Amino acid sequence: MFVLYETPAGYAIFKLLDEKKLKEVDNLYLEFETPESANKLLKLKHFEKFGDTTEALAAATAAVEGKLAKSLKKTLKKLVDDDVQNQLAVADAKLGSAIKDKLSLQCVSNTGIQELMRCIRSQSESLLAGLPKKEMTAMSLGLAHSLSRYKLKFSPDKIDTMIVQAQCLLDDLDKELNNYMMRAREWYGWHFPELGKILTDNIAFIKTIKTVGTRDNFSTSELSDILPPDLEDKVKEAAEVSMGTEISEEDIINIVQLCDEILDIHEYRTHLYDYLRTRMMAIAPNLTVLVGETVGARLIAHAGSLVNLAKHPASTVQILGAEKALFRALKTKKDTPKYGLIYHSALVGQASTKNKGKISRSLAAKASLATRVDAFGEEATFDLGTDHRARLETRLRILEEGNMKKLSGTGKVKAKFEKYHAKSEVKLYPTEEDNTIPIVMEKKRKLSEGKKLIEEIKDEPEDDEAGTSEPPKKKKKKVKEEPLDDSQVADETIEETPKKKKKKKHQDADESMTVDEPAIEETEAPKSEKKKKKKKNKQESDE
């Protein structure tokens, strides 16, 4: 059996002298305790040395991917053609399958072979006698650096790191440019305040200051390369009648230096934007066509990477960048935001105020699909992005014209775009309705009969001493509102007697019906008051 051992310096092929030792895996390390015992078990047959680091890197990457390198293929052809019946022990099973497919050589890879490779690694210096230790160390260090650099270069997660950094730097440069421009306008405004109102373009303003200097030189200077003729005449006229203060030569030197810094930063920003545009078209072409370079780069930077952005649903892409407003709306139970970073795209900017939410939702859905194609697709084309952009433009035109039709019903009726309001209502399930026993129906029937009897009692008039009939409700109100005299107390005691008789007559009906509690309290409350007043009247009469 042959053994293939891979080193940073090259391929080593050993011949296993005693194959029975592989069966005793647990005691295999005892055979490699000393270099002499290791040389008795293994014999170096051939060592194929790498020519340079590039060849070593190619062999290492092929081994990592489970492929057969060209140098290894040539070596195995030379050595194994004569001994086809022999087997080859390989550490990686994928590499063994590749060798078997290419060279029709039987490869072995199991736990015993793994233990053998570990033992060979412990005695590699004695087994590879012709290779110095320093050279092996240098080759391993160089190969490690090259392999890590190769992995970083071709890692799909790290490709978009350049886009994230470039976009963040662009935002920082914009902030610095705004601060510098504001400082330059204020600084030079003390000397020539009218120039800031005439020249609204920042770069033209800075170039004019750098070319002219003080306002006394405007009449003799030539500004045709910077300004159009109309603005040039206005600036020269304003310089003659300016109300600004005089400044020294040292002041104007510092202002001109600030202008040089602004122009340098502006020039660097243009180069950086061109770099960002080319990188975006190479990495995410469909997303770039849909939303633009700046918005696409900001979405990638906000998500962290292109793969993370591809994992987000369309609803998240729509409000990406408006998290603070979203959580505030959820806390206060108000309307959630309709757009985040996607608001700055050209399609949303072209839409009117009432249609911005609709077009941003559609754009987020298409951008989510385009991002997934860019992140996980094999072909880097922008056909999907151009197709979706054309559809979104037609949809925007239909929304702006107001010719949207209903999908169902008649095609002549225009669809109504009404705002959807979510209602948070809590409904309770009536547990009483779960019971279907017939006893419940009998109780309901008895209750209904009792209620009819109560209504008949209320409808019957009650006679007073004077012969007048009044409803009982009015009498109860009089008892509560007005104080009672002795004569009224006597009258009410007479009136209570027929009530008690009626209650006795209908006692059977009262047992099968439920009497309202507030009515009982109203009748019982005046009785207690009557008793108290009777006692007071007796005490006063005794006195």
PDB file of N, CA and C in Angstrom, residues 452-462 471-473 476 516 519:
ATOM      1  N   LYS A 452     -93.694  38.549  31.979  1.00  0.00           N
ATOM      2  CA  LYS A 452     -95.036  38.989  31.543  1.00  0.00           C
ATOM      3  C   LYS A 452     -95.920  39.302  32.749  1.00  0.00           C
ATOM      4  N   LEU A 453     -95.832  38.486  33.802  1.00  0.00           N
ATOM      5  CA  LEU A 453     -96.617  38.746  35.027  1.00  0.00           C
ATOM      6  C   LEU A 453     -96.204  40.052  35.677  1.00  0.00           C
ATOM      7  N   ILE A 454     -94.909  40.322  35.709  1.00  0.00           N
ATOM      8  CA  ILE A 454     -94.440  41.592  36.308  1.00  0.00           C
ATOM      9  C   ILE A 454     -94.974  42.769  35.525  1.00  0.00           C
ATOM     10  N   GLU A 455     -94.969  42.676  34.180  1.00  0.00           N
ATOM     11  CA  GLU A 455     -95.489  43.782  33.373  1.00  0.00           C
ATOM     12  C   GLU A 455     -96.984  43.979  33.612  1.00  0.00           C
ATOM     13  N   GLU A 456     -97.750  42.886  33.805  1.00  0.00           N
ATOM     14  CA  GLU A 456     -99.184  43.024  34.095  1.00  0.00           C
ATOM     15  C   GLU A 456     -99.420  43.692  35.441  1.00  0.00           C
ATOM     16  N   ILE A 457     -98.603  43.356  36.438  1.00  0.00           N
ATOM     17  CA  ILE A 457     -98.737  43.983  37.765  1.00  0.00           C
ATOM     18  C   ILE A 457     -98.449  45.470  37.680  1.00  0.00           C
ATOM     19  N   LYS A 458     -97.407  45.816  36.903  1.00  0.00           N
ATOM     20  CA  LYS A 458     -97.061  47.240  36.789  1.00  0.00           C
ATOM     21  C   LYS A 458     -98.148  48.015  36.072  1.00  0.00           C
ATOM     22  N   ASP A 459     -98.844  47.365  35.104  1.00  0.00           N
ATOM     23  CA  ASP A 459     -99.877  48.074  34.346  1.00  0.00           C
ATOM     24  C   ASP A 459    -101.136  48.314  35.175  1.00  0.00           C
ATOM     25  N   GLU A 460    -101.431  47.508  36.242  1.00  0.00           N
ATOM     26  CA  GLU A 460    -102.654  47.702  37.052  1.00  0.00           C
ATOM     27  C   GLU A 460    -102.542  48.946  37.913  1.00  0.00           C
ATOM     28  N   PRO A 461    -103.580  49.824  37.944  1.00  0.00           N
ATOM     29  CA  PRO A 461    -103.535  51.060  38.762  1.00  0.00           C
ATOM     30  C   PRO A 461    -103.780  50.751  40.231  1.00  0.00           C
ATOM     31  N   GLU A 462    -103.209  51.578  41.137  1.00  0.00           N
ATOM     32  CA  GLU A 462    -103.386  51.471  42.589  1.00  0.00           C
ATOM     33  C   GLU A 462    -104.178  52.680  43.078  1.00  0.00           C
ATOM     34  N   PRO A 471     -99.039  55.619  39.127  1.00  0.00           N
ATOM     35  CA  PRO A 471     -98.121  54.482  38.980  1.00  0.00           C
ATOM     36  C   PRO A 471     -97.174  54.378  40.164  1.00  0.00           C
ATOM     37  N   PRO A 472     -96.750  53.182  40.519  1.00  0.00           N
ATOM     38  CA  PRO A 472     -95.907  53.007  41.704  1.00  0.00           C
ATOM     39  C   PRO A 472     -94.544  53.663  41.577  1.00  0.00           C
ATOM     40  N   LYS A 473     -94.069  53.857  40.356  1.00  0.00           N
ATOM     41  CA  LYS A 473     -92.749  54.469  40.198  1.00  0.00           C
ATOM     42  C   LYS A 473     -92.734  55.884  40.689  1.00  0.00           C
ATOM     43  N   LYS A 476     -92.419  56.088  44.451  1.00  0.00           N
ATOM     44  CA  LYS A 476     -91.080  55.818  44.965  1.00  0.00           C
ATOM     45  C   LYS A 476     -90.214  57.059  44.863  1.00  0.00           C
ATOM     46  N   ASP A 516     -84.951  41.930  39.483  1.00  0.00           N
ATOM     47  CA  ASP A 516     -83.820  42.857  39.387  1.00  0.00           C
ATOM     48  C   ASP A 516     -83.455  43.365  40.763  1.00  0.00           C
ATOM     49  N   ALA A 519     -84.427  47.140  41.826  1.00  0.00           N
ATOM     50  CA  ALA A 519     -85.826  47.380  42.195  1.00  0.00           C
ATOM     51  C   ALA A 519     -86.068  47.003  43.640  1.00  0.00           C
TER      52      ALA A 519
END
